[in-house]
């Protein structure tokens, strides 16, 4: 069918006659197919690696010191699920200060996770004058009684000794903690008898260790309709009992949710106002990667952004603090929570890297989407990343390739502390001392910020 010329041709060279044999057409295709089959898996591997892992070969990740247990994810995931599932809600009230509120003595409440090993922040490295209150986290509830391990108790004794340096420092023990499903609260509040057992152990504990009070961190009393009422009864009964202790005025505080839906579900706010000395509003984890909210967002924005609508317009510090006041909590009893850690996201498209950009996982920086401030500093420095500061929300963020991180810096926390001061709330709460730069490791634009730069920026703005 084909001529001989289709298969052979001759070329005369100056040196010799050389005959070249051309391969048959089906032989050529066979070799090409073999080459394609050999190369394709290699190409596909690198393409898939780039898609799944974000071409991170050009990003340097510091060895993270961020420690996150699976339980720590509970609050962030609860906030995320609540936001995604809340499609109907009351009209957002317009908040404003309607009367002159006298300047009160602000509080700077700092949570401190008791050390579990030598690499953790040790008590001897704390500044007794940095915070007005230190909440030692966490004690638990076992058999309806307050419980701490012997190791925790020894560290608590060291904590109390800080009061010898600063006589005005208040040391409290926080009971519960994020995501501790078996935290003992539901069983303990079940009836008057079980609550009485707990209260007796609390009074005995604060006397034995010479602490200044107790902080309850139940996340959250909304599993059934009775928990909210029983929690209020617990607060009332604790207040009555500690008021009987004439030698000391013990403090009763509560760590509370920030999102609108959880606040309205979990708490009898006017009654709580009668019994607590103040509340610590956990106004962070507003945006966190989950299957319900697969997009970027700020961890703790001061205000909503210009384009946020519906329930997302309520996920900010300003709304949460004022909403608590709107429901009946005295303004001076509202201590506004601020984080020293950030959240990371893995972008779906490296070119789409703004607010509410699609994401499909936690970032590689940190652990389970959480990252401490020193790790953020190192990440920005070694990769020469300049953060973006969003003026609407007073929040910074940074991205490179597929990595996106929301965090706080001295600028954003100064804005928030000034806001707390101007609005005459009770003060600021920090979660946590452990996530700040306590090792003097951060460098911003080539200069060190000192130890605990984030907490110090809050203190300077709040009391300055």
PDB file of C-alpha atoms in Angstrom, residues 32-215:
ATOM      1  CA  UNK A  32       6.396   7.743  21.732  1.00  0.00           C
ATOM      2  CA  UNK A  33       3.765   5.946  23.753  1.00  0.00           C
ATOM      3  CA  UNK A  34       6.410   4.290  25.918  1.00  0.00           C
ATOM      4  CA  UNK A  35       8.072   7.658  26.579  1.00  0.00           C
ATOM      5  CA  UNK A  36       4.741   9.245  27.518  1.00  0.00           C
ATOM      6  CA  UNK A  37       3.881   6.357  29.832  1.00  0.00           C
ATOM      7  CA  UNK A  38       7.251   6.652  31.556  1.00  0.00           C
ATOM      8  CA  UNK A  39       7.163  10.431  31.990  1.00  0.00           C
ATOM      9  CA  UNK A  40       3.480  10.940  32.830  1.00  0.00           C
ATOM     10  CA  UNK A  41       3.556   9.474  36.366  1.00  0.00           C
ATOM     11  CA  UNK A  42       6.486  11.703  37.282  1.00  0.00           C
ATOM     12  CA  UNK A  43       4.761  14.806  35.923  1.00  0.00           C
ATOM     13  CA  UNK A  44       1.482  13.897  37.615  1.00  0.00           C
ATOM     14  CA  UNK A  45       3.277  13.345  40.915  1.00  0.00           C
ATOM     15  CA  UNK A  46       4.729  16.858  40.944  1.00  0.00           C
ATOM     16  CA  UNK A  47       1.454  18.419  39.814  1.00  0.00           C
ATOM     17  CA  UNK A  48      -0.523  16.655  42.531  1.00  0.00           C
ATOM     18  CA  UNK A  49       2.143  17.463  45.101  1.00  0.00           C
ATOM     19  CA  UNK A  50       1.895  21.110  44.188  1.00  0.00           C
ATOM     20  CA  UNK A  51      -1.882  21.107  44.417  1.00  0.00           C
ATOM     21  CA  UNK A  52      -2.062  19.222  47.705  1.00  0.00           C
ATOM     22  CA  UNK A  53       0.890  20.781  49.461  1.00  0.00           C
ATOM     23  CA  UNK A  54       0.908  24.223  47.915  1.00  0.00           C
ATOM     24  CA  UNK A  55       4.330  24.171  46.251  1.00  0.00           C
ATOM     25  CA  UNK A  56       5.858  24.811  49.673  1.00  0.00           C
ATOM     26  CA  UNK A  57       9.388  24.279  48.411  1.00  0.00           C
ATOM     27  CA  UNK A  58       9.808  28.064  48.473  1.00  0.00           C
ATOM     28  CA  UNK A  59       8.403  28.519  51.984  1.00  0.00           C
ATOM     29  CA  UNK A  60      10.470  27.996  55.133  1.00  0.00           C
ATOM     30  CA  UNK A  61       8.469  26.696  58.082  1.00  0.00           C
ATOM     31  CA  UNK A  62       9.927  27.134  61.566  1.00  0.00           C
ATOM     32  CA  UNK A  63       9.900  24.103  63.814  1.00  0.00           C
ATOM     33  CA  UNK A  64       6.705  24.799  65.689  1.00  0.00           C
ATOM     34  CA  UNK A  65       6.413  25.045  69.465  1.00  0.00           C
ATOM     35  CA  UNK A  66       2.636  25.362  69.257  1.00  0.00           C
ATOM     36  CA  UNK A  67       0.932  22.662  71.309  1.00  0.00           C
ATOM     37  CA  UNK A  68      -2.694  21.865  70.571  1.00  0.00           C
ATOM     38  CA  UNK A  69      -4.623  18.934  71.968  1.00  0.00           C
ATOM     39  CA  UNK A  70      -7.641  17.572  70.140  1.00  0.00           C
ATOM     40  CA  UNK A  71      -9.826  19.021  72.888  1.00  0.00           C
ATOM     41  CA  UNK A  72      -8.524  22.525  72.239  1.00  0.00           C
ATOM     42  CA  UNK A  73     -10.248  22.481  68.863  1.00  0.00           C
ATOM     43  CA  UNK A  74     -13.670  22.179  70.497  1.00  0.00           C
ATOM     44  CA  UNK A  75     -14.419  25.864  71.049  1.00  0.00           C
ATOM     45  CA  UNK A  76     -13.212  26.934  67.604  1.00  0.00           C
ATOM     46  CA  UNK A  77     -15.236  24.202  65.926  1.00  0.00           C
ATOM     47  CA  UNK A  78     -18.284  25.031  68.054  1.00  0.00           C
ATOM     48  CA  UNK A  79     -18.085  28.690  67.049  1.00  0.00           C
ATOM     49  CA  UNK A  80     -17.662  27.662  63.406  1.00  0.00           C
ATOM     50  CA  UNK A  81     -20.598  25.245  63.426  1.00  0.00           C
ATOM     51  CA  UNK A  82     -22.805  27.796  65.182  1.00  0.00           C
ATOM     52  CA  UNK A  83     -22.034  30.499  62.618  1.00  0.00           C
ATOM     53  CA  UNK A  84     -22.660  28.222  59.657  1.00  0.00           C
ATOM     54  CA  UNK A  85     -25.937  26.888  61.042  1.00  0.00           C
ATOM     55  CA  UNK A  86     -27.423  30.210  62.121  1.00  0.00           C
ATOM     56  CA  UNK A  87     -29.551  31.559  59.295  1.00  0.00           C
ATOM     57  CA  UNK A  88     -32.216  33.355  61.343  1.00  0.00           C
ATOM     58  CA  UNK A  89     -31.695  35.698  64.269  1.00  0.00           C
ATOM     59  CA  UNK A  90     -33.105  38.841  65.798  1.00  0.00           C
ATOM     60  CA  UNK A  91     -32.257  42.165  64.132  1.00  0.00           C
ATOM     61  CA  UNK A  92     -28.834  43.374  65.201  1.00  0.00           C
ATOM     62  CA  UNK A  93     -29.265  46.097  67.827  1.00  0.00           C
ATOM     63  CA  UNK A  94     -27.427  49.365  67.369  1.00  0.00           C
ATOM     64  CA  UNK A  95     -25.132  49.825  70.338  1.00  0.00           C
ATOM     65  CA  UNK A  96     -24.088  53.101  71.865  1.00  0.00           C
ATOM     66  CA  UNK A  97     -23.175  54.409  75.302  1.00  0.00           C
ATOM     67  CA  UNK A  98     -26.255  56.236  76.555  1.00  0.00           C
ATOM     68  CA  UNK A  99     -24.842  57.563  79.801  1.00  0.00           C
ATOM     69  CA  UNK A 100     -21.553  58.731  81.189  1.00  0.00           C
ATOM     70  CA  UNK A 101     -19.824  55.696  82.673  1.00  0.00           C
ATOM     71  CA  UNK A 102     -17.267  56.520  85.360  1.00  0.00           C
ATOM     72  CA  UNK A 103     -13.690  55.483  84.763  1.00  0.00           C
ATOM     73  CA  UNK A 104     -13.165  52.217  86.606  1.00  0.00           C
ATOM     74  CA  UNK A 105     -10.024  50.408  87.575  1.00  0.00           C
ATOM     75  CA  UNK A 106      -9.378  48.275  84.524  1.00  0.00           C
ATOM     76  CA  UNK A 107      -8.438  44.614  84.777  1.00  0.00           C
ATOM     77  CA  UNK A 108      -5.879  42.741  82.717  1.00  0.00           C
ATOM     78  CA  UNK A 109      -6.742  39.081  83.201  1.00  0.00           C
ATOM     79  CA  UNK A 110      -4.124  36.680  81.848  1.00  0.00           C
ATOM     80  CA  UNK A 111      -4.728  32.973  81.440  1.00  0.00           C
ATOM     81  CA  UNK A 112      -1.704  30.807  82.075  1.00  0.00           C
ATOM     82  CA  UNK A 113      -1.539  27.102  81.240  1.00  0.00           C
ATOM     83  CA  UNK A 114       0.336  25.375  84.025  1.00  0.00           C
ATOM     84  CA  UNK A 115       3.569  23.836  82.646  1.00  0.00           C
ATOM     85  CA  UNK A 116       3.666  20.182  81.655  1.00  0.00           C
ATOM     86  CA  UNK A 117       7.391  19.987  80.849  1.00  0.00           C
ATOM     87  CA  UNK A 118      10.604  22.011  80.971  1.00  0.00           C
ATOM     88  CA  UNK A 119      10.073  23.471  77.493  1.00  0.00           C
ATOM     89  CA  UNK A 120       6.862  25.195  78.569  1.00  0.00           C
ATOM     90  CA  UNK A 121       6.639  28.695  80.006  1.00  0.00           C
ATOM     91  CA  UNK A 122       7.804  28.343  83.602  1.00  0.00           C
ATOM     92  CA  UNK A 123       6.287  30.289  86.489  1.00  0.00           C
ATOM     93  CA  UNK A 124       9.634  31.825  87.448  1.00  0.00           C
ATOM     94  CA  UNK A 125       9.697  33.531  84.032  1.00  0.00           C
ATOM     95  CA  UNK A 126       6.409  35.360  84.628  1.00  0.00           C
ATOM     96  CA  UNK A 127       6.360  39.076  85.418  1.00  0.00           C
ATOM     97  CA  UNK A 128       4.269  39.562  88.606  1.00  0.00           C
ATOM     98  CA  UNK A 129       3.473  43.138  87.531  1.00  0.00           C
ATOM     99  CA  UNK A 130       2.373  42.371  83.965  1.00  0.00           C
ATOM    100  CA  UNK A 131      -1.240  41.382  84.714  1.00  0.00           C
ATOM    101  CA  UNK A 132      -3.724  42.342  87.414  1.00  0.00           C
ATOM    102  CA  UNK A 133      -5.155  38.803  87.515  1.00  0.00           C
ATOM    103  CA  UNK A 134      -3.641  35.447  86.537  1.00  0.00           C
ATOM    104  CA  UNK A 135      -5.983  32.518  85.935  1.00  0.00           C
ATOM    105  CA  UNK A 136      -4.198  29.181  86.324  1.00  0.00           C
ATOM    106  CA  UNK A 137      -5.561  26.722  83.767  1.00  0.00           C
ATOM    107  CA  UNK A 138      -6.977  24.165  84.327  1.00  0.00           C
ATOM    108  CA  UNK A 139      -8.422  22.357  87.309  1.00  0.00           C
ATOM    109  CA  UNK A 140     -11.069  19.718  86.638  1.00  0.00           C
ATOM    110  CA  UNK A 141     -14.130  18.252  88.282  1.00  0.00           C
ATOM    111  CA  UNK A 142     -13.861  14.680  89.549  1.00  0.00           C
ATOM    112  CA  UNK A 143     -16.623  13.098  91.635  1.00  0.00           C
ATOM    113  CA  UNK A 144     -18.317  16.509  91.810  1.00  0.00           C
ATOM    114  CA  UNK A 145     -15.254  18.061  93.475  1.00  0.00           C
ATOM    115  CA  UNK A 146     -12.511  20.382  92.280  1.00  0.00           C
ATOM    116  CA  UNK A 147      -9.433  18.367  91.327  1.00  0.00           C
ATOM    117  CA  UNK A 148      -5.806  19.162  90.487  1.00  0.00           C
ATOM    118  CA  UNK A 149      -2.866  16.796  90.167  1.00  0.00           C
ATOM    119  CA  UNK A 150      -0.073  17.024  92.715  1.00  0.00           C
ATOM    120  CA  UNK A 151       2.200  18.474  90.029  1.00  0.00           C
ATOM    121  CA  UNK A 152      -0.375  21.173  89.292  1.00  0.00           C
ATOM    122  CA  UNK A 153      -0.714  21.956  92.979  1.00  0.00           C
ATOM    123  CA  UNK A 154       3.039  22.434  93.359  1.00  0.00           C
ATOM    124  CA  UNK A 155       3.029  24.872  90.451  1.00  0.00           C
ATOM    125  CA  UNK A 156       0.020  26.679  91.885  1.00  0.00           C
ATOM    126  CA  UNK A 157       1.961  27.232  95.119  1.00  0.00           C
ATOM    127  CA  UNK A 158       4.747  28.837  93.066  1.00  0.00           C
ATOM    128  CA  UNK A 159       2.151  31.006  91.348  1.00  0.00           C
ATOM    129  CA  UNK A 160       0.770  32.261  94.655  1.00  0.00           C
ATOM    130  CA  UNK A 161       4.295  33.289  95.697  1.00  0.00           C
ATOM    131  CA  UNK A 162       4.239  35.899  92.920  1.00  0.00           C
ATOM    132  CA  UNK A 163       1.898  37.845  95.199  1.00  0.00           C
ATOM    133  CA  UNK A 164       4.839  38.390  97.531  1.00  0.00           C
ATOM    134  CA  UNK A 165       6.397  40.516  94.785  1.00  0.00           C
ATOM    135  CA  UNK A 166       3.140  42.236  93.768  1.00  0.00           C
ATOM    136  CA  UNK A 167       0.666  42.373  96.650  1.00  0.00           C
ATOM    137  CA  UNK A 168      -2.084  43.616  94.312  1.00  0.00           C
ATOM    138  CA  UNK A 169      -1.875  40.577  92.019  1.00  0.00           C
ATOM    139  CA  UNK A 170      -4.914  38.287  92.074  1.00  0.00           C
ATOM    140  CA  UNK A 171      -4.401  34.563  91.440  1.00  0.00           C
ATOM    141  CA  UNK A 172      -7.396  32.418  90.504  1.00  0.00           C
ATOM    142  CA  UNK A 173      -7.854  28.826  89.417  1.00  0.00           C
ATOM    143  CA  UNK A 174      -9.842  28.204  86.248  1.00  0.00           C
ATOM    144  CA  UNK A 175     -11.984  25.065  86.215  1.00  0.00           C
ATOM    145  CA  UNK A 176     -12.923  23.267  83.004  1.00  0.00           C
ATOM    146  CA  UNK A 177     -11.414  24.400  79.730  1.00  0.00           C
ATOM    147  CA  UNK A 178     -12.086  24.214  76.025  1.00  0.00           C
ATOM    148  CA  UNK A 179     -13.577  21.052  74.671  1.00  0.00           C
ATOM    149  CA  UNK A 180     -13.286  18.976  77.802  1.00  0.00           C
ATOM    150  CA  UNK A 181     -16.414  16.955  77.053  1.00  0.00           C
ATOM    151  CA  UNK A 182     -16.002  14.912  80.223  1.00  0.00           C
ATOM    152  CA  UNK A 183     -15.350  18.007  82.333  1.00  0.00           C
ATOM    153  CA  UNK A 184     -17.797  16.987  85.043  1.00  0.00           C
ATOM    154  CA  UNK A 185     -19.969  20.102  84.812  1.00  0.00           C
ATOM    155  CA  UNK A 186     -23.207  18.413  83.648  1.00  0.00           C
ATOM    156  CA  UNK A 187     -23.074  15.853  86.461  1.00  0.00           C
ATOM    157  CA  UNK A 188     -21.978  18.390  89.073  1.00  0.00           C
ATOM    158  CA  UNK A 189     -24.778  20.897  88.429  1.00  0.00           C
ATOM    159  CA  UNK A 190     -27.427  18.168  88.241  1.00  0.00           C
ATOM    160  CA  UNK A 191     -28.993  18.851  91.646  1.00  0.00           C
ATOM    161  CA  UNK A 192     -28.512  20.773  94.860  1.00  0.00           C
ATOM    162  CA  UNK A 193     -26.612  17.934  96.521  1.00  0.00           C
ATOM    163  CA  UNK A 194     -23.993  17.572  93.774  1.00  0.00           C
ATOM    164  CA  UNK A 195     -23.551  21.337  93.572  1.00  0.00           C
ATOM    165  CA  UNK A 196     -23.118  21.504  97.339  1.00  0.00           C
ATOM    166  CA  UNK A 197     -20.299  18.945  97.171  1.00  0.00           C
ATOM    167  CA  UNK A 198     -18.502  21.022  94.546  1.00  0.00           C
ATOM    168  CA  UNK A 199     -18.929  24.310  96.393  1.00  0.00           C
ATOM    169  CA  UNK A 200     -17.583  22.789  99.592  1.00  0.00           C
ATOM    170  CA  UNK A 201     -14.468  21.626  97.724  1.00  0.00           C
ATOM    171  CA  UNK A 202     -14.029  25.080  96.141  1.00  0.00           C
ATOM    172  CA  UNK A 203     -14.154  26.902  99.481  1.00  0.00           C
ATOM    173  CA  UNK A 204     -11.705  24.408 100.982  1.00  0.00           C
ATOM    174  CA  UNK A 205      -9.373  24.729  97.978  1.00  0.00           C
ATOM    175  CA  UNK A 206      -9.176  28.533  97.909  1.00  0.00           C
ATOM    176  CA  UNK A 207      -8.441  28.584 101.627  1.00  0.00           C
ATOM    177  CA  UNK A 208      -5.779  25.866 101.463  1.00  0.00           C
ATOM    178  CA  UNK A 209      -3.832  27.489  98.618  1.00  0.00           C
ATOM    179  CA  UNK A 210      -4.519  31.113  99.541  1.00  0.00           C
ATOM    180  CA  UNK A 211      -5.843  31.977  96.095  1.00  0.00           C
ATOM    181  CA  UNK A 212      -8.205  34.850  95.378  1.00  0.00           C
ATOM    182  CA  UNK A 213     -11.079  33.034  93.766  1.00  0.00           C
ATOM    183  CA  UNK A 214     -12.398  30.670  91.131  1.00  0.00           C
ATOM    184  CA  UNK A 215     -13.035  31.009  87.400  1.00  0.00           C
TER     185      UNK A 215
END
